């Protein structure tokens, strides 16, 4: 049910992008205006991705997902009416494309969080590849349907079909019997949820490495997609059908690569796979840009689509594996912000470069710089490739109080007695502890060293409130417990490390 919903949702997205881009070539055919359609479509994900992810982690995901589909249907209906009244202008088209992008911004994080709910962790790469097939099957079906409607009855009816499919998807989601479980601690405030999401990603080396790579790839690869309508028009006999065939060819390559993804993963490790995919996509983009006819451009688009899904799927799986369930929607929304933000920036950047030079030159420059930037990223951002065990653990005892303390920040102090000779090892381990505590949502972390007793260290953690302190116990993973055992191995006192909790009265 969810897979077919995702297929329908992505089909409407591609139909909307094709119809909007083709409309812009008629209203304002300059490279910059055409490229800005891509920016308007993707920029909302960059601007609204984090609040959307925070909501998806704290509210009923079924209802939230359902709402996004009805939002997209409403925007498609409005756009159809404007076209039929002959009131559409280039700025208005960008505004309505941006509004449609808001639906995408709301929809993507919640779906990314739902997938791991319905499949086990070992099945997750295959499930994401299956979603990649849905996304790229829609890349074929969406442009073909949109092209046929544009050629036969006009662009307005593309948006009529979009609205109908979105409503159908929303009704389908209503039939899902998912039971939403509220936290005993209540719903996490939106601002706090957003802060914790950003904090988790900042303190996760694996997530930062993935974010750099996905931003580089889409900043450069979007040049071809943003200016593909102009490339299609420039080919001999270029029409809306040419544009549709090129997009569909890319979808064929992407679906083929998605089916072969298990073999590709076994053949190449993550980092070489991402670099190879970037290089293949760059070469394919140059061939399409300078192709003398559609017979040359189509095979290049097939290879470009295969490379595109290989890189996108590899980095998406890496991001999913680096996130625990409690922060998954927020983490994936930040990942999507990097992806869509770089796509929006790339469309505007390479559109402007094309205005200064030419479409072909702009695509060639983006292709060369993409490979160079990815090589530098592989060398400068470390990803050791080790996966932490993010399984929730309830080993640690949750502190209890007869009455919760009044509002205020909470300070936790853990006192360690260690062998001073092992201080360098202990300090290195405590840096891991710092990252772990901050990923769980702590506001601040410090390590104090007793000036008079060299073996005495005090770990100091600040939480926003008593409730937020208790939330951290729900977020402790098996990897965090292993880290705690390593800390305890350094302690040489007769009693376990002393843990104290204080309410901060004044600041």
Coordinates of C-alpha atoms in Angstrom, one line a residue:
X1 CA 0.0 0.0 0.0
X2 CA 2.7 2.4 1.0
X3 CA 4.8 1.5 -2.1
X4 CA 2.0 2.3 -4.5
X5 CA 1.2 5.5 -2.6
X6 CA 4.9 6.5 -3.0
X7 CA 4.7 5.6 -6.7
X8 CA 1.7 7.8 -7.2
X9 CA 3.2 10.7 -5.2
X10 CA 6.4 10.7 -7.2
X11 CA 4.4 10.4 -10.5
X12 CA 2.6 13.6 -9.6
X13 CA 5.9 15.2 -8.7
X14 CA 7.4 14.4 -12.1
X15 CA 4.3 15.4 -14.0
X16 CA 4.3 18.7 -12.2
X17 CA 8.0 19.3 -12.9
X18 CA 7.6 18.5 -16.6
X19 CA 4.5 20.6 -17.1
X20 CA 5.9 23.6 -15.1
X21 CA 9.3 23.5 -16.9
X22 CA 7.6 23.3 -20.3
X23 CA 5.2 26.1 -19.5
X24 CA 8.1 28.3 -18.5
X25 CA 9.8 27.7 -21.8
X26 CA 6.7 29.2 -23.4
X27 CA 6.2 32.1 -20.9
X28 CA 9.8 33.1 -20.3
X29 CA 12.2 31.0 -22.3
X30 CA 15.5 32.4 -20.9
X31 CA 17.9 29.8 -19.3
X32 CA 17.6 31.5 -15.9
X33 CA 13.8 31.5 -15.7
X34 CA 13.7 27.9 -16.8
X35 CA 16.3 26.8 -14.3
X36 CA 14.4 28.7 -11.5
X37 CA 11.5 26.3 -11.9
X38 CA 13.8 23.6 -10.5
X39 CA 14.9 26.0 -7.7
X40 CA 11.3 26.8 -6.8
X41 CA 10.4 23.2 -6.7
X42 CA 13.2 22.1 -4.4
X43 CA 13.9 25.2 -2.2
X44 CA 10.9 24.5 0.1
X45 CA 12.6 21.2 1.2
X46 CA 15.6 23.2 2.1
X47 CA 13.7 25.8 4.1
X48 CA 11.0 23.6 5.7
X49 CA 12.6 20.2 5.9
X50 CA 13.7 20.5 9.5
X51 CA 10.3 21.6 11.0
X52 CA 8.7 18.9 8.8
X53 CA 11.0 16.2 10.1
X54 CA 10.5 17.3 13.7
X55 CA 6.7 17.1 13.3
X56 CA 7.1 13.7 11.7
X57 CA 9.0 12.4 14.7
X58 CA 6.4 13.8 17.2
X59 CA 2.9 13.6 15.7
X60 CA 0.8 10.8 14.2
X61 CA 2.7 10.0 11.0
X62 CA -0.3 8.5 9.2
X63 CA -2.4 11.6 9.5
X64 CA 0.6 13.8 8.7
X65 CA 1.4 11.9 5.5
X66 CA -2.3 12.0 4.5
X67 CA -2.4 15.8 4.9
X68 CA 0.6 16.3 2.6
X69 CA -1.3 14.5 -0.2
X70 CA -4.3 16.7 0.1
X71 CA -2.1 19.8 0.2
X72 CA -0.5 18.8 -3.2
X73 CA -4.0 18.2 -4.6
X74 CA -5.1 21.7 -3.6
X75 CA -2.1 23.4 -5.2
X76 CA -2.6 21.3 -8.4
X77 CA -6.2 22.4 -8.6
X78 CA -5.3 26.0 -8.1
X79 CA -2.7 25.9 -10.8
X80 CA -5.1 24.3 -13.2
X81 CA -7.7 27.0 -12.6
X82 CA -5.1 29.8 -13.2
X83 CA -4.0 28.2 -16.5
X84 CA -7.6 27.8 -17.8
X85 CA -8.3 31.4 -16.9
X86 CA -5.2 32.4 -18.9
X87 CA -3.8 34.3 -15.9
X88 CA -0.5 32.5 -15.5
X89 CA 2.7 34.5 -15.5
X90 CA 6.3 33.5 -14.9
X91 CA 6.4 34.8 -11.3
X92 CA 3.0 33.2 -10.5
X93 CA 4.2 29.9 -11.9
X94 CA 7.3 30.0 -9.6
X95 CA 5.1 30.9 -6.6
X96 CA 2.7 27.9 -7.3
X97 CA 5.6 25.6 -8.0
X98 CA 7.1 26.7 -4.6
X99 CA 3.8 26.0 -2.9
X100 CA 3.7 22.5 -4.5
X101 CA 7.3 22.0 -3.2
X102 CA 6.0 22.7 0.3
X103 CA 4.0 19.4 0.0
X104 CA 7.2 17.6 -1.0
X105 CA 9.0 19.1 1.9
X106 CA 6.3 17.8 4.3
X107 CA 6.0 14.4 2.6
X108 CA 9.5 13.2 2.2
X109 CA 10.7 13.1 5.9
X110 CA 7.6 11.3 7.1
X111 CA 7.9 8.6 4.4
X112 CA 11.6 8.2 5.1
X113 CA 10.7 7.5 8.8
X114 CA 7.9 5.1 8.0
X115 CA 9.9 2.7 5.8
X116 CA 12.0 1.3 8.7
X117 CA 8.8 0.8 10.7
X118 CA 7.6 -1.8 8.1
X119 CA 10.9 -3.6 7.3
X120 CA 13.7 -5.0 9.4
X121 CA 17.1 -3.4 9.5
X122 CA 18.8 -6.1 7.3
X123 CA 16.0 -5.6 4.7
X124 CA 16.3 -1.8 4.7
X125 CA 18.8 -1.4 1.7
X126 CA 16.6 -3.6 -0.4
X127 CA 13.5 -1.7 0.7
X128 CA 15.1 1.6 -0.2
X129 CA 16.2 0.2 -3.6
X130 CA 12.5 -0.8 -4.1
X131 CA 11.5 2.7 -3.3
X132 CA 14.1 3.8 -5.8
X133 CA 12.4 1.7 -8.4
X134 CA 9.1 3.4 -7.6
X135 CA 10.7 6.8 -7.8
X136 CA 12.3 6.1 -11.1
X137 CA 9.4 4.2 -12.6
X138 CA 7.5 7.4 -11.8
X139 CA 10.3 9.3 -13.6
X140 CA 9.4 7.3 -16.7
X141 CA 5.6 7.3 -16.3
X142 CA 5.3 10.9 -15.1
X143 CA 7.0 12.6 -18.0
X144 CA 5.3 10.2 -20.5
X145 CA 1.9 11.0 -19.2
X146 CA 2.6 14.7 -18.9
X147 CA 4.0 14.8 -22.4
X148 CA 1.0 13.0 -23.8
X149 CA -1.4 15.3 -22.0
X150 CA 0.4 18.5 -23.0
X151 CA 0.5 17.4 -26.6
X152 CA -3.1 16.3 -26.8
X153 CA -5.3 18.5 -24.4
X154 CA -2.9 21.0 -22.8
X155 CA -0.8 21.6 -19.7
X156 CA -3.9 22.3 -17.4
X157 CA -5.0 18.7 -17.5
X158 CA -1.7 17.5 -16.2
X159 CA -2.5 19.3 -13.0
X160 CA -6.1 17.9 -13.0
X161 CA -4.6 14.4 -13.1
X162 CA -2.1 15.4 -10.4
X163 CA -5.0 16.5 -8.1
X164 CA -6.9 13.2 -8.7
X165 CA -3.9 11.0 -8.0
X166 CA -3.0 12.9 -4.8
X167 CA -6.5 12.6 -3.5
X168 CA -6.5 8.9 -4.2
X169 CA -3.1 8.5 -2.4
X170 CA -4.5 10.5 0.6
X171 CA -7.6 8.2 0.8
X172 CA -5.3 5.1 0.5
X173 CA -3.2 6.3 3.5
X174 CA -6.4 6.8 5.5
X175 CA -7.0 3.0 5.3
X176 CA -3.6 2.3 6.9
X177 CA -4.2 0.9 10.4
X178 CA -1.1 2.3 12.0
X179 CA -1.5 2.9 15.8
X180 CA 0.3 6.1 17.0
X181 CA 1.9 5.7 20.4
X182 CA 2.3 8.8 22.4
X183 CA 5.4 9.2 24.7
X184 CA 4.6 9.0 28.4
X185 CA 6.6 12.2 28.7
X186 CA 4.3 14.0 26.3
X187 CA 5.0 15.4 22.8
X188 CA 8.4 17.0 22.4
X189 CA 8.2 20.7 21.8
X190 CA 8.8 21.6 18.1
X191 CA 11.7 24.0 18.9
X192 CA 13.4 21.4 21.1
X193 CA 12.8 18.6 18.6
X194 CA 14.5 20.7 15.9
X195 CA 17.4 21.6 18.1
X196 CA 18.0 17.9 19.0
X197 CA 17.8 16.9 15.3
X198 CA 20.4 19.3 14.2
X199 CA 22.6 18.5 17.2
X200 CA 22.5 14.7 16.4
X201 CA 23.6 15.3 12.9
X202 CA 26.4 17.7 14.0
X203 CA 27.8 15.1 16.4
X204 CA 27.6 12.2 14.0
X205 CA 30.7 11.7 11.9
X206 CA 28.9 9.3 9.5
X207 CA 26.0 11.7 8.9
X208 CA 28.4 14.7 8.3
X209 CA 30.3 12.6 5.7
X210 CA 27.1 11.6 3.9
X211 CA 25.8 15.2 3.9
X212 CA 29.0 16.6 2.3
X213 CA 28.9 13.9 -0.5
X214 CA 25.2 14.3 -1.2
X215 CA 25.5 18.1 -1.4
X216 CA 28.4 17.9 -3.8
X217 CA 26.7 15.4 -6.1
X218 CA 23.4 17.2 -6.4
X219 CA 24.9 20.7 -6.6
X220 CA 26.6 19.6 -9.9
X221 CA 24.3 16.9 -11.3
X222 CA 21.3 19.2 -11.2
X223 CA 22.8 21.3 -14.1
X224 CA 21.7 18.7 -16.7
X225 CA 18.2 18.3 -15.1
X226 CA 17.6 22.0 -14.8
X227 CA 18.5 22.8 -18.4
X228 CA 17.2 19.6 -20.0
X229 CA 14.2 21.4 -21.5
X230 CA 16.6 23.7 -23.4
X231 CA 18.8 20.8 -24.4
X232 CA 15.8 19.0 -25.8
X233 CA 14.7 22.0 -27.7
X234 CA 18.2 22.4 -29.2
X235 CA 18.2 18.8 -30.6
X236 CA 17.0 18.4 -34.2
X237 CA 13.2 18.4 -34.2
X238 CA 13.2 19.1 -30.4
X239 CA 9.7 19.1 -29.0
X240 CA 7.9 18.3 -25.7
X241 CA 8.1 14.7 -26.8
X242 CA 11.9 14.9 -27.0
X243 CA 12.1 16.2 -23.5
X244 CA 9.8 13.4 -22.3
X245 CA 11.9 10.7 -24.0
X246 CA 15.1 12.0 -22.4
X247 CA 13.6 12.0 -19.0
X248 CA 12.1 8.6 -19.5
X249 CA 15.5 7.3 -20.7
X250 CA 17.0 8.5 -17.5
X251 CA 14.3 6.6 -15.6
X252 CA 15.0 3.4 -17.4
X253 CA 18.6 3.6 -16.4
X254 CA 17.7 4.3 -12.8
X255 CA 15.3 1.4 -12.6
X256 CA 17.8 -1.0 -14.1
X257 CA 20.5 0.1 -11.6
X258 CA 18.0 -0.1 -8.7
X259 CA 17.2 -3.8 -9.6
X260 CA 21.0 -4.5 -9.8
X261 CA 21.8 -2.6 -6.7
X262 CA 22.6 -5.7 -4.4
X263 CA 25.2 -6.8 -7.0
X264 CA 26.6 -3.3 -7.3
X265 CA 26.9 -3.0 -3.5
X266 CA 28.7 -6.3 -3.3
X267 CA 31.0 -5.3 -6.1
X268 CA 32.1 -1.9 -4.9
X269 CA 32.3 -0.5 -1.3
X270 CA 30.5 2.7 -0.4
X271 CA 33.2 5.3 -1.1
X272 CA 34.5 3.9 -4.5
X273 CA 30.8 3.4 -5.5
X274 CA 29.9 7.0 -4.9
X275 CA 33.0 8.3 -6.7
X276 CA 32.5 6.0 -9.7
X277 CA 28.8 7.0 -9.9
X278 CA 29.7 10.6 -9.9
X279 CA 32.2 10.1 -12.7
X280 CA 29.8 8.2 -14.9
X281 CA 27.1 10.8 -14.3
X282 CA 29.5 13.6 -15.3
X283 CA 30.5 11.9 -18.5
X284 CA 26.9 11.1 -19.4
X285 CA 25.9 14.8 -18.9
X286 CA 28.6 16.0 -21.2
X287 CA 27.6 13.6 -23.9
X288 CA 23.9 14.6 -23.6
X289 CA 24.9 18.3 -23.7
X290 CA 26.9 18.0 -27.0
X291 CA 24.8 15.2 -28.6
X292 CA 24.1 15.9 -32.3
X293 CA 20.8 14.0 -32.1
X294 CA 18.5 12.1 -29.8
X295 CA 20.0 8.8 -30.8
X296 CA 23.2 9.8 -29.0
X297 CA 21.5 11.5 -26.1
X298 CA 19.2 8.7 -25.1
X299 CA 21.9 6.1 -24.3
X300 CA 23.8 8.7 -22.3
X301 CA 20.7 9.5 -20.3
X302 CA 20.2 5.8 -19.5
X303 CA 23.8 5.6 -18.1
X304 CA 23.3 9.0 -16.3
X305 CA 20.1 7.7 -14.7
X306 CA 21.9 4.5 -13.6
X307 CA 24.8 6.5 -12.1
X308 CA 22.3 8.9 -10.4
X309 CA 20.3 6.2 -8.6
X310 CA 23.5 4.4 -7.6
X311 CA 24.9 7.4 -5.8
X312 CA 21.6 8.6 -4.4
X313 CA 20.6 5.1 -3.1
X314 CA 24.1 4.5 -1.6
X315 CA 24.1 7.7 0.3
X316 CA 20.5 7.4 1.4
X317 CA 21.1 3.9 2.8
X318 CA 24.2 5.2 4.6
X319 CA 22.2 8.0 6.2
X320 CA 19.4 5.6 7.3
X321 CA 21.9 3.2 8.9
X322 CA 23.4 6.1 10.8
X323 CA 20.1 7.2 12.4
X324 CA 18.2 5.6 15.3
X325 CA 14.4 5.5 15.1
X326 CA 13.7 8.3 17.5
X327 CA 15.4 10.9 15.4
X328 CA 15.1 9.3 12.0
X329 CA 12.6 11.8 10.4
X330 CA 14.6 14.8 11.6
X331 CA 17.9 13.3 10.4
X332 CA 16.5 12.4 7.0
X333 CA 14.9 15.8 6.7
X334 CA 18.3 17.4 7.3
X335 CA 19.8 15.0 4.7
X336 CA 17.0 16.0 2.3
X337 CA 17.7 19.7 3.0
X338 CA 21.3 19.2 2.0
X339 CA 20.1 17.4 -1.2
X340 CA 17.4 19.8 -2.2
X341 CA 19.3 22.9 -1.0
X342 CA 22.2 22.0 -3.2
X343 CA 19.8 21.1 -6.1
X344 CA 18.1 24.5 -5.8
X345 CA 21.5 26.3 -5.6
X346 CA 22.9 24.3 -8.4
X347 CA 20.0 25.0 -10.7
X348 CA 20.3 28.8 -10.1
X349 CA 24.1 28.7 -10.4
X350 CA 24.4 26.7 -13.6
X351 CA 21.5 28.6 -15.1
X352 CA 23.4 31.8 -14.5
X353 CA 26.6 30.3 -15.9
X354 CA 24.6 29.2 -19.0
X355 CA 23.3 32.8 -19.4
X356 CA 26.9 34.1 -19.3
X357 CA 28.2 31.4 -21.6
X358 CA 26.0 28.7 -23.1
X359 CA 23.9 25.7 -22.0
X360 CA 26.5 23.2 -23.3
X361 CA 29.4 25.0 -21.6
X362 CA 27.6 25.3 -18.2
X363 CA 26.9 21.5 -18.2
X364 CA 30.5 20.7 -19.1
X365 CA 31.9 22.9 -16.3
X366 CA 29.5 21.4 -13.8
X367 CA 30.5 17.8 -14.8
X368 CA 34.3 18.4 -14.5
X369 CA 34.0 20.2 -11.2
X370 CA 31.7 17.5 -9.7
X371 CA 34.4 14.8 -10.1
X372 CA 37.1 17.1 -8.7
X373 CA 35.0 18.1 -5.7
X374 CA 34.0 14.5 -4.9
X375 CA 37.6 13.4 -5.0
X376 CA 38.5 16.2 -2.5
X377 CA 35.5 15.2 -0.3
X378 CA 36.6 11.6 -0.2
X379 CA 40.1 12.7 1.1
X380 CA 39.0 15.4 3.5
X381 CA 35.9 13.9 5.2
X382 CA 36.6 10.8 7.1
X383 CA 34.0 8.0 7.2
X384 CA 35.5 4.9 8.9
X385 CA 32.7 2.8 7.6
X386 CA 31.9 1.3 11.0
X387 CA 28.2 1.1 12.0
X388 CA 27.2 1.6 15.6
X389 CA 24.6 -0.6 17.2
X390 CA 21.6 1.8 17.4
X391 CA 19.2 -0.7 19.0
X392 CA 17.4 0.9 21.9
X393 CA 18.6 -0.2 25.3
X394 CA 16.9 0.1 28.6
X395 CA 19.8 -1.2 30.8
X396 CA 20.2 2.1 32.6
X397 CA 17.8 2.8 35.5
X398 CA 15.6 5.8 35.0
X399 CA 15.8 8.2 37.9
X400 CA 12.6 8.6 39.9
X401 CA 11.3 11.5 42.0
X402 CA 8.1 11.7 44.1
X403 CA 7.3 15.1 42.5
X404 CA 9.0 16.4 39.3
X405 CA 11.2 19.5 40.1
X406 CA 10.0 22.9 39.0
X407 CA 10.9 24.3 35.6
X408 CA 14.6 24.9 35.1
X409 CA 17.7 23.4 33.6
X410 CA 19.1 20.2 35.2
X411 CA 22.8 19.6 35.8
X412 CA 24.1 16.0 36.0
X413 CA 27.6 15.3 37.4
X414 CA 29.4 12.0 37.2
X415 CA 32.6 11.6 39.2
X416 CA 35.4 9.3 38.0
X417 CA 38.6 8.2 39.8
X418 CA 41.2 7.0 37.3
X419 CA 44.8 6.1 37.1
X420 CA 46.6 9.4 36.1
X421 CA 48.9 7.4 33.9
X422 CA 45.9 6.5 31.7
X423 CA 44.7 10.1 31.4
X424 CA 45.3 10.5 27.7
X425 CA 43.3 7.4 26.9
X426 CA 40.5 8.5 29.2
X427 CA 40.4 12.0 27.7
X428 CA 40.1 10.5 24.2
X429 CA 37.2 8.2 25.3
X430 CA 35.5 11.2 27.0
X431 CA 35.4 13.0 23.6
X432 CA 33.3 10.1 22.4
X433 CA 31.2 10.5 25.5
X434 CA 30.7 14.1 24.7
X435 CA 29.4 13.4 21.2
X436 CA 27.1 10.6 22.6
X437 CA 25.5 12.9 25.3
X438 CA 25.0 15.7 22.8
X439 CA 23.5 13.3 20.2
X440 CA 21.0 12.3 22.9
X441 CA 19.9 15.9 23.3
X442 CA 21.9 17.4 26.1
X443 CA 22.3 21.2 26.0
X444 CA 26.0 21.2 27.1
X445 CA 28.8 18.9 28.1
X446 CA 32.0 19.6 30.0
X447 CA 34.8 17.6 31.6
X448 CA 36.2 19.0 34.9
X449 CA 39.7 18.0 36.2
X450 CA 40.4 18.3 40.0
X451 CA 43.5 20.5 40.4
X452 CA 44.4 18.9 43.7
X453 CA 43.6 15.3 42.9
X454 CA 45.0 14.4 39.4
X455 CA 43.0 11.2 39.0
X456 CA 39.6 12.8 39.7
X457 CA 37.5 13.9 36.8
X458 CA 33.9 15.1 36.8
X459 CA 31.7 14.8 33.7
X460 CA 29.1 17.6 33.7
X461 CA 26.0 17.4 31.5
X462 CA 23.3 20.1 31.2
X463 CA 19.7 19.3 30.1
X464 CA 17.0 21.8 29.2
X465 CA 14.6 20.4 31.9
X466 CA 13.8 17.4 34.0
X467 CA 11.6 16.0 31.2
X468 CA 14.3 16.4 28.6
X469 CA 16.7 14.7 31.0
X470 CA 14.3 11.7 31.2
X471 CA 14.0 11.7 27.4
X472 CA 17.7 11.0 27.1
X473 CA 17.2 7.6 28.8
X474 CA 14.7 6.6 26.0
X475 CA 17.4 7.5 23.5
X476 CA 20.2 5.4 24.9
X477 CA 21.3 2.8 22.4
X478 CA 23.4 -0.4 22.7
X479 CA 26.4 1.5 21.4
X480 CA 25.9 4.1 24.2
X481 CA 25.9 1.2 26.8
X482 CA 29.1 -0.1 25.3
X483 CA 30.6 3.3 25.6
X484 CA 29.5 3.5 29.3
X485 CA 31.2 0.2 30.0
X486 CA 34.4 1.5 28.5
X487 CA 34.2 4.6 30.8
X488 CA 33.5 2.4 33.9
X489 CA 36.6 0.3 33.0
X490 CA 38.8 3.3 33.7
X491 CA 37.2 3.9 37.2
X492 CA 39.4 2.7 40.0
X493 CA 37.3 3.7 43.0
X494 CA 35.9 1.2 45.4
X495 CA 32.4 2.5 44.7
X496 CA 30.9 3.1 41.3
X497 CA 31.2 6.6 39.9
X498 CA 29.0 9.0 41.9
X499 CA 26.1 10.5 40.0
X500 CA 24.5 13.8 41.3
X501 CA 21.7 15.8 39.8
X502 CA 21.0 19.4 40.5
X503 CA 18.4 22.0 39.5
X504 CA 20.1 25.2 38.3
X505 CA 18.4 27.9 40.3
X506 CA 20.2 31.0 38.7
X507 CA 22.1 31.6 35.5

